[in-house]
Short mmCIF file of C-alpha atoms in Angstrom, two decimals:
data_model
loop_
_atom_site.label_atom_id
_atom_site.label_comp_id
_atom_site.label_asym_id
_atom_site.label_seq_id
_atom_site.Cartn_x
_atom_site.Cartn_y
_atom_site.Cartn_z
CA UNK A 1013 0.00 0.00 0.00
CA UNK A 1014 1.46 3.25 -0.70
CA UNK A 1015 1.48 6.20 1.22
CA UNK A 1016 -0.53 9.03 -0.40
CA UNK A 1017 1.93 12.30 -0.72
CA UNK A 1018 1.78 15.43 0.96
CA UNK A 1019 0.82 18.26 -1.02
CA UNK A 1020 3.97 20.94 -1.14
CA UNK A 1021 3.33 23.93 1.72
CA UNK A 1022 1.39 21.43 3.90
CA UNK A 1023 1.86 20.15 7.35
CA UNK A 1024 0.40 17.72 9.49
CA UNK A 1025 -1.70 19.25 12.65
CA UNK A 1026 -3.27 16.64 15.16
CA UNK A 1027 -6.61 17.44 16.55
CA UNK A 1028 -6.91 17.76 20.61
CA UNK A 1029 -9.98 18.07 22.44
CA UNK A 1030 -10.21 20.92 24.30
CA UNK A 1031 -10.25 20.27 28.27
CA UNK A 1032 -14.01 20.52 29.53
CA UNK A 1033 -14.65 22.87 32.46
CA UNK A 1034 -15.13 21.11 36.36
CA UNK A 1035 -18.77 21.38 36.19
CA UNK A 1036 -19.18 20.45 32.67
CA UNK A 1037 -22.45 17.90 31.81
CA UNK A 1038 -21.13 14.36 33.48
CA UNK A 1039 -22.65 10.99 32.28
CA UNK A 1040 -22.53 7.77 34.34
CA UNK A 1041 -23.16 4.92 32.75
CA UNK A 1042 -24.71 1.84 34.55
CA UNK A 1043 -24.38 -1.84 33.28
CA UNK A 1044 -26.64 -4.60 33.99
CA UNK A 1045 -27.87 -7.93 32.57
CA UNK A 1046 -25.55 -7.01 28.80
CA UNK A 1047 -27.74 -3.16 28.85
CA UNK A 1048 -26.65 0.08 29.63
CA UNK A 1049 -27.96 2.68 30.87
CA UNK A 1050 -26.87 6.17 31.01
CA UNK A 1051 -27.59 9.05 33.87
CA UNK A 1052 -26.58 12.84 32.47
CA UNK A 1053 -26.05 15.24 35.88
CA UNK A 1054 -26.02 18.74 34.25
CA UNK A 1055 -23.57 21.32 35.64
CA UNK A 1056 -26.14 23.13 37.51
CA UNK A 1057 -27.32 20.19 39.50
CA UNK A 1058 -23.99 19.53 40.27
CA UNK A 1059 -23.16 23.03 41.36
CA UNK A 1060 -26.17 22.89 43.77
CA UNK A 1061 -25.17 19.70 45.19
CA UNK A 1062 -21.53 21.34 46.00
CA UNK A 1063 -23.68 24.21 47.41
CA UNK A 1064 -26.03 21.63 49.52
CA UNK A 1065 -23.10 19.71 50.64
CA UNK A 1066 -20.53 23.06 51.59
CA UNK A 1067 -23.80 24.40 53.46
CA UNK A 1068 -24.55 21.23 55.13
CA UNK A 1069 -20.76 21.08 56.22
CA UNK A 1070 -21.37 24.70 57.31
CA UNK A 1071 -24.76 24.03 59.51
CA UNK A 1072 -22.65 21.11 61.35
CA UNK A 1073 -19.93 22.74 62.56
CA UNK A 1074 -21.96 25.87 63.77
CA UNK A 1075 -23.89 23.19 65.65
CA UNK A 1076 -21.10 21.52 66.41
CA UNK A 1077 -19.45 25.01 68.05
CA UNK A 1078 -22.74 26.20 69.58
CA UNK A 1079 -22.54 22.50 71.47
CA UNK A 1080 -19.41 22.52 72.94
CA UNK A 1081 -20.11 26.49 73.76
CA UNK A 1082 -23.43 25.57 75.78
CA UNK A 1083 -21.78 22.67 77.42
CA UNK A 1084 -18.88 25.08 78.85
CA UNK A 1085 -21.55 27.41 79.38
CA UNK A 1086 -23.65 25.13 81.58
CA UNK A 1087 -20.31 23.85 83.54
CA UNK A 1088 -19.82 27.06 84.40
CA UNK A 1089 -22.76 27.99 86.09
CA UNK A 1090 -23.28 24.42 87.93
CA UNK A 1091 -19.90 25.72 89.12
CA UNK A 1092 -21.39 29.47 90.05
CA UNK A 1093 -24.05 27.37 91.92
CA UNK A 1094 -21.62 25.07 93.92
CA UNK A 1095 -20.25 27.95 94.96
CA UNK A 1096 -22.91 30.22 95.65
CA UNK A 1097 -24.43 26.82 97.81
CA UNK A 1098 -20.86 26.72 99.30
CA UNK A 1099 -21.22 30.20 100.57
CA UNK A 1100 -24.61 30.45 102.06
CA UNK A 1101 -23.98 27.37 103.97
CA UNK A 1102 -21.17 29.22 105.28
CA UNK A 1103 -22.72 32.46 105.88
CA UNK A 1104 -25.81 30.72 107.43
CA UNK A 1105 -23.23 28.84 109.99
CA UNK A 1106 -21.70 32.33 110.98
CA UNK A 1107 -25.22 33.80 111.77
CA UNK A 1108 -25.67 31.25 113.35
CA UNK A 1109 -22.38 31.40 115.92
CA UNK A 1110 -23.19 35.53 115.83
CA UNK A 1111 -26.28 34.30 117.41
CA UNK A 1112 -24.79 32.26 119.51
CA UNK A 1113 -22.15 34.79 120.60
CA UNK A 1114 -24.41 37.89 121.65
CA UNK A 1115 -27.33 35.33 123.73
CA UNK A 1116 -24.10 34.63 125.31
CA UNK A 1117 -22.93 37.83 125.84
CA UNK A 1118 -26.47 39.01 126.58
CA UNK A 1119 -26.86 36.59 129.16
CA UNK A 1120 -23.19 37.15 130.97
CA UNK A 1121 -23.76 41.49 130.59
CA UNK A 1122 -27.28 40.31 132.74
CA UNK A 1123 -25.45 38.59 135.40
CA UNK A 1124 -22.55 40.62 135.77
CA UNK A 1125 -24.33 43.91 135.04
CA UNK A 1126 -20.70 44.85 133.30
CA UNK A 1127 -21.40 44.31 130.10
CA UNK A 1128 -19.07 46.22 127.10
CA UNK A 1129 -21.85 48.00 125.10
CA UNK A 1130 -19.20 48.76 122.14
CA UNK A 1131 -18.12 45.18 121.66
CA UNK A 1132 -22.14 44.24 121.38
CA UNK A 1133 -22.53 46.83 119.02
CA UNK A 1134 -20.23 45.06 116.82
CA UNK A 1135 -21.49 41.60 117.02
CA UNK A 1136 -24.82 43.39 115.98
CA UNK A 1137 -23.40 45.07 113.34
CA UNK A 1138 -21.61 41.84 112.23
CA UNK A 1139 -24.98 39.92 112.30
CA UNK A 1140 -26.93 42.77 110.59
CA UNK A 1141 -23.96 42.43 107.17
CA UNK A 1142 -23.97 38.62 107.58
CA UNK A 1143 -28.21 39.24 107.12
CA UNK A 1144 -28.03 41.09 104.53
CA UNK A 1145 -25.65 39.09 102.49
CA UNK A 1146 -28.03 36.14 103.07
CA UNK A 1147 -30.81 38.29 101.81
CA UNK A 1148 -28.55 39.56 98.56
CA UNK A 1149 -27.59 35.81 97.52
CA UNK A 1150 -31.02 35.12 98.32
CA UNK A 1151 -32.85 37.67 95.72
CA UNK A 1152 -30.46 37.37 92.98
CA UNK A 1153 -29.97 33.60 92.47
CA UNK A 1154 -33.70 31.66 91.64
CA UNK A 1155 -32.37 28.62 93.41
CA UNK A 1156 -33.50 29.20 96.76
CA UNK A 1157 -36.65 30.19 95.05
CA UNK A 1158 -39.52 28.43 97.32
CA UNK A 1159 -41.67 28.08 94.31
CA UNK A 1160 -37.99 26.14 92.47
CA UNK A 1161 -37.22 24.21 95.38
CA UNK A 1162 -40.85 23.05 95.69
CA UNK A 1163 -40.44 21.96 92.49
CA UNK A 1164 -37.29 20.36 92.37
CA UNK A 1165 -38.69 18.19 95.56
CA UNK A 1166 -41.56 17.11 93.70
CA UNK A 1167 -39.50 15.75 90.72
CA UNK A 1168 -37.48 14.22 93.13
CA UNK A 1169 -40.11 12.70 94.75
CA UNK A 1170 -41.30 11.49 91.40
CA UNK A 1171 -38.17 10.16 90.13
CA UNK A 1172 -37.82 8.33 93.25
CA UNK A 1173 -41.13 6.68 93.07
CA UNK A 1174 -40.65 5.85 89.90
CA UNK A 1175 -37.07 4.21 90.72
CA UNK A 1176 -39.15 2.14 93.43
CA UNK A 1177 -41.93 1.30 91.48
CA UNK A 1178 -39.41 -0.12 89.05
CA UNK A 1179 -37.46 -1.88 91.63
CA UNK A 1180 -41.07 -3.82 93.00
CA UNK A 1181 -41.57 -4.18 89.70
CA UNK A 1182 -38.26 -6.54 89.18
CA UNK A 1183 -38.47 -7.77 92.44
CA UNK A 1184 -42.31 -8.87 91.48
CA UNK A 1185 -40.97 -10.45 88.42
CA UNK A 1186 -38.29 -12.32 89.96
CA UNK A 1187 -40.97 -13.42 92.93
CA UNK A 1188 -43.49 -14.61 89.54
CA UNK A 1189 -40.56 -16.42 88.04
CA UNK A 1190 -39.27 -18.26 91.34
CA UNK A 1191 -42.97 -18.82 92.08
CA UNK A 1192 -43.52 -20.54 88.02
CA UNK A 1193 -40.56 -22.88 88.75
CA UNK A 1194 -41.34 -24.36 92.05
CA UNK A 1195 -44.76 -24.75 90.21
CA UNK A 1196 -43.13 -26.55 87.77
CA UNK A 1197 -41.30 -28.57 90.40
CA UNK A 1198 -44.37 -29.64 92.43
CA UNK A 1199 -45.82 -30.63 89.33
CA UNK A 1200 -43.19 -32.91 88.32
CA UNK A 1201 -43.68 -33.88 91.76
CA UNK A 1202 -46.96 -34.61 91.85
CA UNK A 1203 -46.88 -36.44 88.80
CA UNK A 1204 -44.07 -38.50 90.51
CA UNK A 1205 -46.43 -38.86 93.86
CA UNK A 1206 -49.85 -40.01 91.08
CA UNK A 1207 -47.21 -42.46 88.96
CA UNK A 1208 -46.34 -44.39 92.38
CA UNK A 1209 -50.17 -44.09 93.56
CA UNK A 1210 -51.45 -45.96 90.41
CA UNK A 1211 -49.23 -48.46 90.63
CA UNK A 1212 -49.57 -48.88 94.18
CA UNK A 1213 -53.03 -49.52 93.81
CA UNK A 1214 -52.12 -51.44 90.43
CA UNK A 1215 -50.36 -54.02 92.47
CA UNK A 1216 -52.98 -54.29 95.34
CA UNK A 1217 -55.08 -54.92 92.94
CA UNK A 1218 -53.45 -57.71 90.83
CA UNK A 1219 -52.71 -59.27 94.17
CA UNK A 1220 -56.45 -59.84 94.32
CA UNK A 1221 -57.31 -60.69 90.58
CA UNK A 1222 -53.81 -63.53 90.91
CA UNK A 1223 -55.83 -65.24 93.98
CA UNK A 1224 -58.90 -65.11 92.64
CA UNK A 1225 -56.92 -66.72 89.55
CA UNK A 1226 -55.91 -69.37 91.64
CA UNK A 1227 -59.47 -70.73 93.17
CA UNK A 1228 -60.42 -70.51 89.48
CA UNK A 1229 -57.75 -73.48 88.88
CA UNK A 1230 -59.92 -75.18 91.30
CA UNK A 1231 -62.96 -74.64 90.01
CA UNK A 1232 -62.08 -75.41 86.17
CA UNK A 1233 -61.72 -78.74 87.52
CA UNK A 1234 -65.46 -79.12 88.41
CA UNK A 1235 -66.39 -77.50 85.36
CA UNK A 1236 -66.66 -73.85 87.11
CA UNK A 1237 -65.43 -70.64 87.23
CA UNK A 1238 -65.75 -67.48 89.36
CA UNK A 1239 -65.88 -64.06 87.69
CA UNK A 1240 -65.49 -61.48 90.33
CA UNK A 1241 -66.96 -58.67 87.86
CA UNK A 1242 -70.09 -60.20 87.28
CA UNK A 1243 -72.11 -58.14 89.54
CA UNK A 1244 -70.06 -55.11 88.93
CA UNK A 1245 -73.49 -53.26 87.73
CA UNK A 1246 -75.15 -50.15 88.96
CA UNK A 1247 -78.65 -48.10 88.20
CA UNK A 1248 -78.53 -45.53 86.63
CA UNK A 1249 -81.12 -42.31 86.85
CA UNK A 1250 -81.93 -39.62 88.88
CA UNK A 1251 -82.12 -35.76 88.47
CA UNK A 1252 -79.92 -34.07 86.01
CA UNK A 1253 -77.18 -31.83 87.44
CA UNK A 1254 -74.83 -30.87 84.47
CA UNK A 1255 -71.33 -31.26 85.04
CA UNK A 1256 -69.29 -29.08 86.86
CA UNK A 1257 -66.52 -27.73 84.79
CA UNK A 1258 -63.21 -28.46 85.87
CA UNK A 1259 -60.29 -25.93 86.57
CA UNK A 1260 -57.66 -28.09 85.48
CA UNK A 1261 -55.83 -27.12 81.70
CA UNK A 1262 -53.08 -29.62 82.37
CA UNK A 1263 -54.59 -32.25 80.02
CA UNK A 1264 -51.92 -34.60 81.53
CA UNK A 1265 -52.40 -34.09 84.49
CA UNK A 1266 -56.10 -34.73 84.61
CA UNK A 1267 -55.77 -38.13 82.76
CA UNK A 1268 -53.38 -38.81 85.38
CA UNK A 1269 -55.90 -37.94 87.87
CA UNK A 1270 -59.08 -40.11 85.71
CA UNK A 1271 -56.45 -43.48 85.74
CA UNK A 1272 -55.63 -42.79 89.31
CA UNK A 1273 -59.29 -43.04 90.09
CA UNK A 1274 -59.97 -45.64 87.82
CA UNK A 1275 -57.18 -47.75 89.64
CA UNK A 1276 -58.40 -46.75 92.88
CA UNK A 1277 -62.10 -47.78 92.23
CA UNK A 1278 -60.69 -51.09 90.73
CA UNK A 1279 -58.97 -51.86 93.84
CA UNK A 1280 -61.97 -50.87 96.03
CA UNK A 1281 -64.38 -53.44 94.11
CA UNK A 1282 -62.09 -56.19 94.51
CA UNK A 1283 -61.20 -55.04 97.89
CA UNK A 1284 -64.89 -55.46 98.70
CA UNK A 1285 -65.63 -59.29 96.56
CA UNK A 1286 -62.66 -60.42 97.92
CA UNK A 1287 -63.90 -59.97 101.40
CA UNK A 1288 -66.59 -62.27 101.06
CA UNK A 1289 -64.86 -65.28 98.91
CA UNK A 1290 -63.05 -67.13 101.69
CA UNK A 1291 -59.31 -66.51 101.08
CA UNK A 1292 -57.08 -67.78 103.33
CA UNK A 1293 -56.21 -70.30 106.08
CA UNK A 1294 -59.22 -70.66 109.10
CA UNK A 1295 -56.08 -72.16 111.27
CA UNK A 1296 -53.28 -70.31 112.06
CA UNK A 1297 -51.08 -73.07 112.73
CA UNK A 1298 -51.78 -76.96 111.23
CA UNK A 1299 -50.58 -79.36 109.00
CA UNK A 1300 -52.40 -81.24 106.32
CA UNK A 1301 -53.28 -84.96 107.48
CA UNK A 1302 -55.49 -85.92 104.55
CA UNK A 1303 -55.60 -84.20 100.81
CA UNK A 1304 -59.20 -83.13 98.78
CA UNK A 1305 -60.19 -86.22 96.75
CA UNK A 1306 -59.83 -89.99 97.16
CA UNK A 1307 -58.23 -91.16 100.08
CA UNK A 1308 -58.21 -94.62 102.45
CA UNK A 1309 -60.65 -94.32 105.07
CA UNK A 1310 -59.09 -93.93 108.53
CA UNK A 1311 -61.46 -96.22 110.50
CA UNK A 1312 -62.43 -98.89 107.16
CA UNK A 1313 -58.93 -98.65 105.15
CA UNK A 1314 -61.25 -98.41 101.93
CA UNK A 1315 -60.56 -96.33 99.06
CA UNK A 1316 -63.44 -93.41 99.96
CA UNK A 1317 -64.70 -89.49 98.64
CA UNK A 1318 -62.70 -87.04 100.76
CA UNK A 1319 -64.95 -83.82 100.29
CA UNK A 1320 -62.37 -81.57 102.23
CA UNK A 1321 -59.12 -81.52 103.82
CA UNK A 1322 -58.32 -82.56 107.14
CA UNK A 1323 -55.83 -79.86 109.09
CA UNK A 1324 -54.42 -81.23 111.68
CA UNK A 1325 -53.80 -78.91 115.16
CA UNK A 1326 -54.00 -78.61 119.25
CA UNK A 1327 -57.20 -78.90 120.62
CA UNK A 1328 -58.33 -75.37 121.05
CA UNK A 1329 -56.53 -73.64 118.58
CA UNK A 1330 -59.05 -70.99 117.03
CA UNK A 1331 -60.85 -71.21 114.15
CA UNK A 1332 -61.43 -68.26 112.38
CA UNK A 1333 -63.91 -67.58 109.10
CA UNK A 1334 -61.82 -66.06 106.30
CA UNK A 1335 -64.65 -64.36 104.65
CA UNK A 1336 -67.95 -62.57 105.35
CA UNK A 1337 -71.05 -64.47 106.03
CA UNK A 1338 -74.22 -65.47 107.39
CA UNK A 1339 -73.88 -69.08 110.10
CA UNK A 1340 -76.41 -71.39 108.46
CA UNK A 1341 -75.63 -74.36 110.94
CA UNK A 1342 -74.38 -74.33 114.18
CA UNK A 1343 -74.94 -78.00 115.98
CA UNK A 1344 -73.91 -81.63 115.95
CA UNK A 1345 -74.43 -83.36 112.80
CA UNK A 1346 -73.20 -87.07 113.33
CA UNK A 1347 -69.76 -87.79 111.21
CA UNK A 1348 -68.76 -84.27 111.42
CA UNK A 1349 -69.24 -83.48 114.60
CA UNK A 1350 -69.94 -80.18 115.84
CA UNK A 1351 -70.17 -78.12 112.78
CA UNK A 1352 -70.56 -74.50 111.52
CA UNK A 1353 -71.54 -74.09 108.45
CA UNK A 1354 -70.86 -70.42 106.61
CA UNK A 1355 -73.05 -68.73 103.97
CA UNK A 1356 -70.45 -66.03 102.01
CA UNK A 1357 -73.00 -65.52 99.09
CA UNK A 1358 -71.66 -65.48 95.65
CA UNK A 1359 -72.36 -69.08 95.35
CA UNK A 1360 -69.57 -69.60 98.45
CA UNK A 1361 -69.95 -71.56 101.15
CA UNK A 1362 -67.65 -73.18 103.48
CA UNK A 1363 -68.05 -76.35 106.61
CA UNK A 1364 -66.13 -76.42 109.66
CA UNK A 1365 -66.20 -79.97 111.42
CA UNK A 1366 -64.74 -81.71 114.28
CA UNK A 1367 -64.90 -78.62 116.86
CA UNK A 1368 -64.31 -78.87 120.37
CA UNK A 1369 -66.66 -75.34 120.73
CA UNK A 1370 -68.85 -73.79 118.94
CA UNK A 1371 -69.06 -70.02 119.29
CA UNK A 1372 -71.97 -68.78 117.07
CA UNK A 1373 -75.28 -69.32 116.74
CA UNK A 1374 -77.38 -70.12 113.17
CA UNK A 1375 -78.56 -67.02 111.90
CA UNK A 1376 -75.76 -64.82 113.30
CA UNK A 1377 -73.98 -62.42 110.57
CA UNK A 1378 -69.98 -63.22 110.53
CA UNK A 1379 -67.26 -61.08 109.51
CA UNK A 1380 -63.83 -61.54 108.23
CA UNK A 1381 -61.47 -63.29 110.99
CA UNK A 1382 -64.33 -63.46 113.55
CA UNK A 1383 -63.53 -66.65 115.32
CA UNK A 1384 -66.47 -69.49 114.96
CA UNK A 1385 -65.09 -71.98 117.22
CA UNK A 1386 -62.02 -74.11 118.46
CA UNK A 1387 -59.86 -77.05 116.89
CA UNK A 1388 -61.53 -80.49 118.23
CA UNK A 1389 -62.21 -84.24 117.62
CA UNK A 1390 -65.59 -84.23 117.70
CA UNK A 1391 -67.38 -87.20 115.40
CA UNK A 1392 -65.98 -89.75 113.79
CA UNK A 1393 -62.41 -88.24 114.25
CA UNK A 1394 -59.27 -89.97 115.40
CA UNK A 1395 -57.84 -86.94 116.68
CA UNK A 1396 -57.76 -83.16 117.19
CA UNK A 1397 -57.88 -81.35 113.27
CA UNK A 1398 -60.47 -79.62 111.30
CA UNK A 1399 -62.20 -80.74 108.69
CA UNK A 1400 -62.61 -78.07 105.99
CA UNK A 1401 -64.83 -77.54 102.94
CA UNK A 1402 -65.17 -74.89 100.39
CA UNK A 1403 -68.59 -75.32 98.00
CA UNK A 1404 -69.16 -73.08 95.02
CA UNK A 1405 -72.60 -73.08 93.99
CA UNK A 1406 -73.37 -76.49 95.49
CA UNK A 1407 -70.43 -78.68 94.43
CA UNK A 1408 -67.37 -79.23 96.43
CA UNK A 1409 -64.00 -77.90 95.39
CA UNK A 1410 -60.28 -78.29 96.80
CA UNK A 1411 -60.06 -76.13 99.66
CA UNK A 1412 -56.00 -75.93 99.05
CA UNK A 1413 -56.24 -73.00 96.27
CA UNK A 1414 -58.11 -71.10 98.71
CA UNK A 1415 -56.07 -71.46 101.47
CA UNK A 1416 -53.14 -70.38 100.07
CA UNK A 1417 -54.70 -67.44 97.93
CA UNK A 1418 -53.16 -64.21 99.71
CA UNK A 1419 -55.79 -61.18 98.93
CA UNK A 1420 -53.70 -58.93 100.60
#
């Protein structure tokens, strides 16, 4: 490529910009998302920015000035005050020794009728500047103004009730909070306390159900069984009286409450069946001589029905009924000798034989451990015992199961 010749007389001149003036039209230029976007600030907006800015600058340290001023100004006359204070308290204690002085002097002139008139001129004249400086202070400064000071004690008043309303305030709070967690404490507490109280009465009452389990093993032989809830019924009517509303909002802590009741109405039921099914030994002290069933007849030696079980013991030892009742025999009857027979309702009904004494009569109402008699060998007996027999509705069952159910 060639280079394309200057023309004779001619000379190359490069072109410059001319410079542009501080406050000449500025552009900024914003980029976003592959745009741009351009902002022009003309020279007069950015002249009265400068202005806004210098004045602003301006305004703040004026304010800044008039500040510190006021605070040096105020310094100074909480100083005056001190001062002023400083001085009346000192003028008022040399009135007061003035005072002091002439009563003295007064009073020794009196006795002594020799008193130096000029020198009591001058403590009166003393007293009478000393008064009058008190008076000065006292008109030109507003602080011992009666109308200020009145003032000044009621805002102190009020900023010290305040300060102890606040402080009961706290101390309330902290009294709320302490009282919330021992709440919290005696709940968990009492939840503790129910837990062991449900099972407490859990276990009493399982005790019950596990002997009533046992006579049923009995009784399963013959082709029976005992169901303690059967006549767990009750009428129902009456007026209606709507119920009350309860004040508990601790949901768990009411069903803890409903089980605990549940469990302790369980436990009374059985409480109350087991007292009249006849639990337990009638003789405190024995030892079996002949077992429920088949057994060789003492006085024949033949294989013959054993309807009880003989429990052998000294003549005399008590016997004692193991359940509620009703006596519906109380005499001799033959093989048995003298025999007591117990009604316990519920289809239960147990025979004492063999006794040495008989204590009731028939008809008589017996309760649990009431003694009915004493240990004998009445009948056809070869020696002190008692013969025992549990019936359930009519048939005869082994007495063992019953005697060693424990109820309780």
């Amino acid at each position: 490529m060639k280079r394309k010749k200057l023309e004779p007389g001619y000379s190359y001149q490069p072109h410059y910009n001319d410079a542009e003036g501080f406050f000449a039209d500025k552009e900024i230029i914003f980029r976003s998302g592959g745009r741009a976007k351009v902002f022009k600030i003309s020279s007069r907006l950015q002249v009265f920015l400068l202005l806004f800015i210098a004045a602003a600058a301006v305004w703040s340290f004026y304010s800044y000035h008039l500040y510190n001023k006021s605070g040096r100004i105020i310094s100074y006359k909480n100083q005056e005050l001190d001062a002023t204070r400083d001085a009346y308290a000192d003028l008022i204690g040399d009135f007061m020794n003035m005072h002091k002085n002439i009563n003295e002097m007064l009073v020794l002139a009196d006795s002594k009728k020799s008193a130096n008139k000029k020198e009591i001129e001058n403590y009166k004249l003393q007293a009478s500047r000393v008064e009058d400086k008190i008076k000065q202070i006292a008109e030109e400064k507003d602080w011992v103004s009666n109308d200020i000071i009145k003032e000044k004690l009621n805002l102190n008043e009020a900023i010290l009730q305040r300060d102890i309303a606040a402080s009961e305030r706290d101390e309330l709070r902290r009294q709320i909070n302490e009282m919330e967690n021992v709440v919290d404490e005696l709940k968990s507490a009492e939840m503790e306390v129910f837990d062991q109280v449900e099972r407490i009465a859990g276990k009493e009452a399982d005790k019950i159900k596990n002997a009533f389990g046992g006579i049923n093993k009995a009784l399963k032989r013959k082709g029976l069984y005992f169901n303690p809830l059967a006549n767990r019924k009750s009428g129902k009517g009456g007026p209606y009286m709507p119920e009350p509303k309860t004040q508990l909002k601790d949901k768990a802590l009411q069903k803890k409450i409903s089980a605990i009741y549940k469990a302790a109405d369980d436990l009374q039921y059985y409480r109350e069946v087991s007292e009249y099914v006849p639990l337990g030994k009638p003789v405190w002290s024995y030892w079996v001589t002949s077992q429920y069933g088949t057994r060789s007849d003492p006085f024949r030696g033949k294989r013959a029905s054993h309807k009880g079980v003989d429990l052998a013991s000294r003549t005399g030892n008590k016997i004692k009924v193991q359940a509620h009742g009703r006596v519906t025999r109380a005499e001799y009857a033959g093989g048995y000798g003298n025999l007591v027979v117990v009604d316990h309702g519920n289809g239960f009904v147990t025979k004492y034989g063999h006794l040495n004494k008989i204590y009731v009569k028939k008809g008589q109402k017996v309760k649990l451990n009431d003694t009915l008699g004493e240990v004998g060998t009445t009948g056809r007996s070869t020696g002190p015992h008692l013969h025992y027999e549990v019936l359930f509705n009519g048939v005869d069952v082994d007495p063992m199961p019953f005697i060693k159910a424990r109820a309780s």
